Coordinates of C-alpha atoms in Angstrom, one line a residue:
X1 CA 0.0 0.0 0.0
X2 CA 1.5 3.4 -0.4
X3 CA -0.1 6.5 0.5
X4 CA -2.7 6.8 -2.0
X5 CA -4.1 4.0 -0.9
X6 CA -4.7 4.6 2.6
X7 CA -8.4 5.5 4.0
X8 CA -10.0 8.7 2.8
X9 CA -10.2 10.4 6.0
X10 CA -6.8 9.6 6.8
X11 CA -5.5 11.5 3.5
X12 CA -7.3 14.0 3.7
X13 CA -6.5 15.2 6.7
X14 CA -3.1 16.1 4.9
X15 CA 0.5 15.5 5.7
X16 CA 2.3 18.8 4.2
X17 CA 0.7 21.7 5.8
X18 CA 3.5 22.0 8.0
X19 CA 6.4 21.3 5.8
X20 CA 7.6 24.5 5.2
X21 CA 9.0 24.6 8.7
X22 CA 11.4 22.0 7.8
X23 CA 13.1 24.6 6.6
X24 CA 13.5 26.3 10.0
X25 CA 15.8 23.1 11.5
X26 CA 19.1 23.4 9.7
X27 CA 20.4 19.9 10.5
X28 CA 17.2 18.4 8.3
X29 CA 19.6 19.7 5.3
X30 CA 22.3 17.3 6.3
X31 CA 22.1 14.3 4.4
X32 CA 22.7 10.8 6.2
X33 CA 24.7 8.1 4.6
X34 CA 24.1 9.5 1.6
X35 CA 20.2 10.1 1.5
X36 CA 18.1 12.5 2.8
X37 CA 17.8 12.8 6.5
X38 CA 14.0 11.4 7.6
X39 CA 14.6 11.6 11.3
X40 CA 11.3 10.1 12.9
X41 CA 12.8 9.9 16.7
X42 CA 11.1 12.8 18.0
X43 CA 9.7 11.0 20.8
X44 CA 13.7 10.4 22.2
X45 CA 14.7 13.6 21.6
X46 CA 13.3 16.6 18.6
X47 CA 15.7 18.5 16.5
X48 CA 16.2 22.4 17.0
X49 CA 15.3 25.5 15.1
X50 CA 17.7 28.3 14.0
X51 CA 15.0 30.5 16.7
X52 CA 16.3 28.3 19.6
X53 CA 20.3 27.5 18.3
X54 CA 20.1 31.3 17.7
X55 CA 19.1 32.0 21.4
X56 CA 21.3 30.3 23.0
X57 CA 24.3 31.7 20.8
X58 CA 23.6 35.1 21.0
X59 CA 23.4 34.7 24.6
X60 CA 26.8 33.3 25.4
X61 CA 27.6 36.0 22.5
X62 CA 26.1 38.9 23.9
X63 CA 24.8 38.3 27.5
X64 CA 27.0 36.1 29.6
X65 CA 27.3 36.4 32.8
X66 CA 26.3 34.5 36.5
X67 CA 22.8 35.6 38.0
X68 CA 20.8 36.5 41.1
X69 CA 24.5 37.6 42.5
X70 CA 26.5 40.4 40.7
X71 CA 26.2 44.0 40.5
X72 CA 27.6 45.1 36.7
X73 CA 25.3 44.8 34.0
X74 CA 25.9 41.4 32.3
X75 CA 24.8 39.7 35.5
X76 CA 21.3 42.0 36.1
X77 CA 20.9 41.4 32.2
X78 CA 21.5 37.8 32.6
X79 CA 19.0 38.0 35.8
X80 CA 16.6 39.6 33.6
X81 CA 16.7 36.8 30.9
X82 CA 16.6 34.0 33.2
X83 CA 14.1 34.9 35.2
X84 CA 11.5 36.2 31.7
X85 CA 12.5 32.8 30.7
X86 CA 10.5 31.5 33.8
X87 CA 7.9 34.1 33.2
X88 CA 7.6 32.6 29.7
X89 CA 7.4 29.0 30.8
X90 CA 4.2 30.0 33.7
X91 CA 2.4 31.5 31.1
X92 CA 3.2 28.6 28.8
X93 CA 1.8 26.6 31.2
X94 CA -0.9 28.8 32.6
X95 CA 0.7 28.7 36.0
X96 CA -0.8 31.1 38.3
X97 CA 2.6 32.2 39.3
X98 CA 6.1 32.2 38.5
X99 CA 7.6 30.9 41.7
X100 CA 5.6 27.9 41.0
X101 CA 8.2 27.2 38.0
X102 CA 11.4 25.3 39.0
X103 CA 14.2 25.1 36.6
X104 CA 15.5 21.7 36.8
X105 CA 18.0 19.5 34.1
X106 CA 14.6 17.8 32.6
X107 CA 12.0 15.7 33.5
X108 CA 14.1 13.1 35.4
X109 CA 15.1 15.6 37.9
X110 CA 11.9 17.4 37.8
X111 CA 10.6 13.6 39.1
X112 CA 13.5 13.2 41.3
X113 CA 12.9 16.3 43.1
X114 CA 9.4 15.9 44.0
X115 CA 10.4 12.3 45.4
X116 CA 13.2 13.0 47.4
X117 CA 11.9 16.1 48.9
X118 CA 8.3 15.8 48.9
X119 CA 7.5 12.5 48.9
X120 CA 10.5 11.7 51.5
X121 CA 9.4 14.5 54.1
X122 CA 5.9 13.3 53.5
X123 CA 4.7 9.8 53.3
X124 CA 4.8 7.5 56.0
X125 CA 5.8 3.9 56.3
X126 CA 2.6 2.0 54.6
X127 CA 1.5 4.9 52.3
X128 CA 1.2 4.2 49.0
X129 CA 2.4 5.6 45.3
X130 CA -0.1 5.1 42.6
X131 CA 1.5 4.6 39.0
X132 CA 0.4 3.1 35.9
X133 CA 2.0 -0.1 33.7
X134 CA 2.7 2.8 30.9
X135 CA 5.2 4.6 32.8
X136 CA 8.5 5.5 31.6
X137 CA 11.9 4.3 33.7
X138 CA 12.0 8.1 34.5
X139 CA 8.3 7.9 36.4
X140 CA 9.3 4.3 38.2
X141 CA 12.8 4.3 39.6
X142 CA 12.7 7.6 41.6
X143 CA 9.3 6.0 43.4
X144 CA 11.4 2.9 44.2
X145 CA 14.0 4.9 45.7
X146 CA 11.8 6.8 48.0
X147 CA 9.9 3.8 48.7
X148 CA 12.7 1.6 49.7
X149 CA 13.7 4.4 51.9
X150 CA 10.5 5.3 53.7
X151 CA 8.7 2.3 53.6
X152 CA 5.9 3.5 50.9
X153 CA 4.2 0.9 48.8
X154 CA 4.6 1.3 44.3
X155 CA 1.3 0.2 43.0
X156 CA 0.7 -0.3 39.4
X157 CA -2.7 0.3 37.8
X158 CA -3.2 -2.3 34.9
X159 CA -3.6 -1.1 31.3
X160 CA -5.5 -3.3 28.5
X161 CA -4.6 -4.6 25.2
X162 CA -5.5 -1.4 23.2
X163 CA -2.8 0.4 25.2
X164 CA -5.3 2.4 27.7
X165 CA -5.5 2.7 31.3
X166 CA -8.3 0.9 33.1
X167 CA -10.6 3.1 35.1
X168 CA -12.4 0.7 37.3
X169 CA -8.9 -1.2 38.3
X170 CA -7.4 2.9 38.9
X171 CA -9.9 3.4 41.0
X172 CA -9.7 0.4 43.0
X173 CA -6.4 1.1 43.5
X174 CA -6.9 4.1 44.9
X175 CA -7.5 3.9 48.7
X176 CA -7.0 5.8 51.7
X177 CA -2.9 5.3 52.0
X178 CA -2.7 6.9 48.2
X179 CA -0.9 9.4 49.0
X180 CA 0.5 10.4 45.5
X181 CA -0.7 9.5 42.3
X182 CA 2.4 9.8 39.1
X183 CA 1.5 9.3 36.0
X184 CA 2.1 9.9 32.1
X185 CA -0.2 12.2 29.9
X186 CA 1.0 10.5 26.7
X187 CA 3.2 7.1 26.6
X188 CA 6.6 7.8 24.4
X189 CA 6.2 3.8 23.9
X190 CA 2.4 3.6 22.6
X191 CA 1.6 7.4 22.5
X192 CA -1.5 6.8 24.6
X193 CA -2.7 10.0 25.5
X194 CA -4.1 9.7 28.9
X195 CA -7.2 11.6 30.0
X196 CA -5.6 13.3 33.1
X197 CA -7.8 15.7 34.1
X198 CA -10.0 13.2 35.0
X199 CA -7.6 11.1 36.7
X200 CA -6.7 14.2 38.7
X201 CA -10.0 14.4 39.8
X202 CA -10.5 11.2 40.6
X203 CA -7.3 11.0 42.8
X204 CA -8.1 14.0 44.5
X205 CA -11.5 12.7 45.3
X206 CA -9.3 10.1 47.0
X207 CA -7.1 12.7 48.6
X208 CA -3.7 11.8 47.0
X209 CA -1.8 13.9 45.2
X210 CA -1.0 14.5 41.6
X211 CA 2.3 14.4 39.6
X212 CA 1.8 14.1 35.3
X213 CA 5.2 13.5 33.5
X214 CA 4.3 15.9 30.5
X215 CA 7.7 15.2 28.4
X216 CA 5.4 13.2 25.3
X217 CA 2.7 15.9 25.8
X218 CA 4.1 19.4 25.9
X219 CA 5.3 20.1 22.1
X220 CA 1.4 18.4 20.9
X221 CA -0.8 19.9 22.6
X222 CA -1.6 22.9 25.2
X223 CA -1.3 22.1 28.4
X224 CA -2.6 24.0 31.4
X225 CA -2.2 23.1 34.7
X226 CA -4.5 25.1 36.6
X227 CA -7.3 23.3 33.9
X228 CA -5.3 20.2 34.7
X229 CA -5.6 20.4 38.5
X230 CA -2.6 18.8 38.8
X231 CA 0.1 19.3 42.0
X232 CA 3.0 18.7 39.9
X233 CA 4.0 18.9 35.7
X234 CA 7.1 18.0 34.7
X235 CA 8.8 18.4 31.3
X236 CA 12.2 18.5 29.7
X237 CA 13.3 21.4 26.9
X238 CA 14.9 18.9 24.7
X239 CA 11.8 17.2 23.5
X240 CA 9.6 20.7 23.5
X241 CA 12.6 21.6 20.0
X242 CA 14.6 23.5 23.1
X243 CA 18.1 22.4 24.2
X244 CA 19.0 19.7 26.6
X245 CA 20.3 19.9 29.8
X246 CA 16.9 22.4 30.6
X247 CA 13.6 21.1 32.1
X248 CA 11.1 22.5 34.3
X249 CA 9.0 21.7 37.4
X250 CA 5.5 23.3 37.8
X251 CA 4.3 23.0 41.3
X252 CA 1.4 24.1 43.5
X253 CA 3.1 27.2 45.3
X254 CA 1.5 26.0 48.8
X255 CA 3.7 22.6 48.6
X256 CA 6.5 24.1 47.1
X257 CA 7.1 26.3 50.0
X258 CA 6.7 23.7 52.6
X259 CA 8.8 21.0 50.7
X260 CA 12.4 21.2 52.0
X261 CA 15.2 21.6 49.9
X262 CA 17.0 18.6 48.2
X263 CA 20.7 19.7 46.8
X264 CA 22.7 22.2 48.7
X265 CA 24.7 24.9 47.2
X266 CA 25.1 28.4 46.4
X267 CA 22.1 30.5 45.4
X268 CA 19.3 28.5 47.5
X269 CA 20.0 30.1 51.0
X270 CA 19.2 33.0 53.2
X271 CA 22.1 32.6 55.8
X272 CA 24.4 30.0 56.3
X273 CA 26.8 29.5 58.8
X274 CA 28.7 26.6 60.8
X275 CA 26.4 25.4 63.0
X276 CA 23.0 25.9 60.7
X277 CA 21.4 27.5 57.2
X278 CA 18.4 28.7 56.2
X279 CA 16.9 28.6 53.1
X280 CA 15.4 30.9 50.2
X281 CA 12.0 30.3 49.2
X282 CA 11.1 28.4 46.3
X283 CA 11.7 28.8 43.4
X284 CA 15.3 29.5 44.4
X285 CA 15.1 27.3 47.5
X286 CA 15.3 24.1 44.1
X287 CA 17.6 25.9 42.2
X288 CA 21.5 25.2 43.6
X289 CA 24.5 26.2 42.2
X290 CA 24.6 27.8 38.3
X291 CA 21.7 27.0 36.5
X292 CA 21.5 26.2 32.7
X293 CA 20.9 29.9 32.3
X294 CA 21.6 29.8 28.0
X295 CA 19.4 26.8 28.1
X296 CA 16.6 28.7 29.9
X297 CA 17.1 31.5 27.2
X298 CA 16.7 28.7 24.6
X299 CA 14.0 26.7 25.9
X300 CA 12.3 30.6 25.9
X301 CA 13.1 30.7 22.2
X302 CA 11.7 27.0 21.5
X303 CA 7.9 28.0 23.3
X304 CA 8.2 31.1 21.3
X305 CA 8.6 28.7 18.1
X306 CA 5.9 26.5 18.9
X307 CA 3.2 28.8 19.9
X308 CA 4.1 31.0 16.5
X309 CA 3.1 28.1 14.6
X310 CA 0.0 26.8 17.3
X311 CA 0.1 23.7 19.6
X312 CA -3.5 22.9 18.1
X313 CA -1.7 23.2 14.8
X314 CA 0.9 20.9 15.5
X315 CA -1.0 18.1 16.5
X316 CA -3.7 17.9 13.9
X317 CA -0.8 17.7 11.5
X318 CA 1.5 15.3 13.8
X319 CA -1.7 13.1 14.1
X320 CA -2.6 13.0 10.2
X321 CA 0.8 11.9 9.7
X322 CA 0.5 8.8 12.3
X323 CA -2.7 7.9 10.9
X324 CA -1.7 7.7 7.0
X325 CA 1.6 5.8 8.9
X326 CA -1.0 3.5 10.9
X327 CA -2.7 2.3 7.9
X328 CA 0.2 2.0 5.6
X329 CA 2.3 -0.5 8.1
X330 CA -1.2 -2.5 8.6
X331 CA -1.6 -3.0 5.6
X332 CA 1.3 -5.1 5.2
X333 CA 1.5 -8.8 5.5
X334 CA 3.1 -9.6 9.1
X335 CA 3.3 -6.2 10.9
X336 CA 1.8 -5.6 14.1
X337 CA 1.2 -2.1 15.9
X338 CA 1.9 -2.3 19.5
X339 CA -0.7 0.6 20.9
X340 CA -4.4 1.0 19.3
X341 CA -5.6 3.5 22.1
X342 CA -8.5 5.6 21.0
X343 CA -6.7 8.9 21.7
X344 CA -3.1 8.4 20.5
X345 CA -0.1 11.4 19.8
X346 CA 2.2 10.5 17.0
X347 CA 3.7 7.5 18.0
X348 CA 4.2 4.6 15.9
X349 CA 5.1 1.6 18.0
X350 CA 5.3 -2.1 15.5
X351 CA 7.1 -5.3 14.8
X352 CA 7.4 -6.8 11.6
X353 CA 7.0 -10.5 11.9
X354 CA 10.6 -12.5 11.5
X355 CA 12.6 -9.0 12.0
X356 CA 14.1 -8.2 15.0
X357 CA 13.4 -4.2 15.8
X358 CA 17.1 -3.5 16.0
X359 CA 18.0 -4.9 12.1
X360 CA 14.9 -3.2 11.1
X361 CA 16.3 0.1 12.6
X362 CA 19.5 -0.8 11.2
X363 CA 18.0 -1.1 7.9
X364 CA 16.3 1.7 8.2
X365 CA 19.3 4.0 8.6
X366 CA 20.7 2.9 6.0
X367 CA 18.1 4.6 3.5
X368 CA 18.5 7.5 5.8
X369 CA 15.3 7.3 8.0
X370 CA 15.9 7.5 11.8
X371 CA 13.9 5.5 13.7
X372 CA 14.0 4.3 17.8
X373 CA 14.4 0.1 18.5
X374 CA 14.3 -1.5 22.0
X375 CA 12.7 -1.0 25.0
X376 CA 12.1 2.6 25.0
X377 CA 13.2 3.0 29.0
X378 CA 9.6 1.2 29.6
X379 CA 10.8 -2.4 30.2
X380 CA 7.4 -3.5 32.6
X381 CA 5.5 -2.2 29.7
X382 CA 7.2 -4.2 27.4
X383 CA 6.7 -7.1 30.0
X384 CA 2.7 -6.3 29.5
X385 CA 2.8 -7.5 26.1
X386 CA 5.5 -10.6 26.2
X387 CA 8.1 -8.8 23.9
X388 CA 11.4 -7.5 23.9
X389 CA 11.1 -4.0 22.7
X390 CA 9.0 -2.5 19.3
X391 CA 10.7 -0.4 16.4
X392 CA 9.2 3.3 17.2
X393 CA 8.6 6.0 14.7
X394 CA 7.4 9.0 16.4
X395 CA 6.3 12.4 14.6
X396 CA 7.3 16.2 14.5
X397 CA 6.1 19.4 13.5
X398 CA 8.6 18.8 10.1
X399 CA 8.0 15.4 8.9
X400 CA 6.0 15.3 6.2
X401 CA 4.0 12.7 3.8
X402 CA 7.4 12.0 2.0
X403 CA 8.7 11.0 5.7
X404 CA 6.1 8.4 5.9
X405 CA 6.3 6.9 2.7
X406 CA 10.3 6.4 3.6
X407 CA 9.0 4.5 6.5
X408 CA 7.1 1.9 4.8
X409 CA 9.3 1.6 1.9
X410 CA 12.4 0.8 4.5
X411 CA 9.6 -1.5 6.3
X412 CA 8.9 -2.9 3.0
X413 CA 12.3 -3.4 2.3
X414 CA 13.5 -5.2 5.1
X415 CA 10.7 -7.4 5.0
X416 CA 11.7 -8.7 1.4
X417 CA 15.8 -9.2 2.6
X418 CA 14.4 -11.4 5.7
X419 CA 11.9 -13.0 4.3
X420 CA 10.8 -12.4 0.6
X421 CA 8.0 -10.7 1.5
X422 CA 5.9 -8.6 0.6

């Protein structure tokens, strides 16, 4: 099947209205092993735009200097950039306040920080953590660290074949020790987009608080927090077409200020002295030592880009690409899509029958199309559905109809040099 072939609605929810941008990421020029680059592994990590590589030169260029601390003018210019770059971010966000914004490395620390200073000075022995079978690595380990240290109970709420969370089985597994409830808005290994408001609500209902781990949501959709009603968002720059290295926490301001400080250093304090210190409040209070300050700059630059072009935008043309991409790979003999949910981003998770996902990568790459093999840092979700890992091609902003017809051609390809088909 090639792409006039697939379903009606499908194609004609179009693939190229978008395209032009490609022109804005300068590295989408560089040819790969000869070919033209398809790079469809936007869910690891998204390439960057002259606006944000720009930013972030200009800034070392023009602006350097330490914040928060120094008197001259670089340093209270700096300040000024920094700190607008939080601005930015809350109303990115819809944050009621900037102090609720903590810049962190990404969504890892983001996670981390919430565990190991609110969870730890929180939960008791017996209380429990409320996750889901979809989670990324980053949204499981940091809950078995501060369980193993506290005593806290992980529980897993089940997902079904499709791909989607089960409500009845979330909400029986909500009781009164939930005390937090983590969990993805979209899977980066099945693109499920989950329906967290309503989760919120339901876990509030149940008195637990809310972390979502936004890194597959932010640069597909709008995101508001306060619409949300979650206690926590995390997400990192690097996957929002910003550098890496930058991420952000949102927080309730009410928690934030009674969470205690987890990393000491410069730039978080009030006083400090031998025998005790005292700390700033937050945002500072989560902030130690030199930030990423460039990459705050950048990550300004990259929400700039995206809500130029529109979030709403972006999807509907991210999502007409994974459905012409859906229909095309099932339409060949021996491929199976690993995630059907009903509400889906653009991820493309599959395995092609007698073809390991790593040679079909491999093969892949060598016609020039970038695509993600293996586990995907969710190895219990892999677990779910008796397999290894799947071969992922996830979507952008800049791919285009051209970048799914690569894809099945390589599929199509690599079937015929392991097996003869199709």
């Amino acid at each position: 099947m090639n792409l006039s072939e697939v379903p009606a609605a499908a194609a004609a929810a179009g693939g190229k209205d978008l395209s032009a941008h490609a022109a804005d990421f300068p590295i989408l020029s560089r040819p790969v092993r000869g070919r033209r680059l398809v790079y469809l592994d936007n869910a690891a990590t998204t390439q960057k735009p002259e606006a944000v590589i720009e930013a972030e030169r200009r800034f070392y260029r023009e602006s350097n200097a330490n914040i928060h601390r120094g008197v001259h003018f670089l340093s209270q210019h700096a300040t000024d950039l920094y700190e607008d770059a939080r601005e930015r971010v809350r109303s990115f966000l819809n944050a009621a306040r900037a102090e609720e914004i903590v810049f962190t490395r990404g969504t890892t620390e983001s996670i981390n920080l919430v565990a190991q200073s609110w969870a730890r000075s929180t939960l008791q022995p017996g209380d429990e953590i409320l996750i889901t079978a979809m989670e990324h690595h980053s949204n499981i380990v940091p809950w078995q660290f501060v369980c193993g240290q506290i005593g806290a109970v992980l529980k897993v709420a089940p997902i079904d074949d499709a791909g989607e969370l089960e409500p009845a089985a979330f909400d029986a597994l909500l009781g009164p020790r939930t005390r937090l409830v983590a969990i993805t808005e979209v899977s980066n290994a099945l693109g499920t987009v989950n329906p967290v408001a309503d989760l919120v609500r339901r876990a509030h209902a149940a008195g637990a608080r809310v972390l979502v781990d936004g890194a597959q949501a932010v640069a597909h959709m709008p995101v508001d927090v306060q619409a949300l009603g979650c206690d926590f968002y995390a997400f990192s720059g690097h996957k929002l077409y910003g550098p890496t290295g930058i991420g952000v926490l949102y927080g309730r301001r009410e928690l934030l200020q009674a969470m205690p400080p987890w990393q000491g250093g410069g730039s978080m304090i009030e006083t400090v002295s031998f025998e005790r210190s005292t700390f700033a409040p937050s945002p500072q209070r989560f902030e130690a030592g030199t930030p990423n300050i460039a990459g705050t700059v950048a990550l300004a630059a990259a929400i700039d880009y995206v809500l130029g072009i529109g979030l709403e935008r972006i999807g509907a043309h991210e999502h007409a690409l994974l459905a012409k991409a859906t229909a095309a790979v099932q339409a060949l003999p021996g491929v199976r899509v690993i995630g059907n949910a009903a509400r889906k981003a653009g991820v493309l998770s599959l395995l092609v029958e007698g073809i390991h996902p790593h040679d079909l990568g491999t093969i892949l790459d060598a016609d020039g199309v970038a695509i993600r093999a293996g586990h995907h840092c969710a190895m219990p979700l892999m677990t779910r559905y008796g397999i290894a890992g799947t071969a992922r091609a996830s979507f952008a902003l800049y791919n285009d109809d051209e970048d799914v017809e690569a894809l099945v051609a390589g599929i199509r390809k690599a079937q015929a040099m392991f097996g003869g088909r199709p």
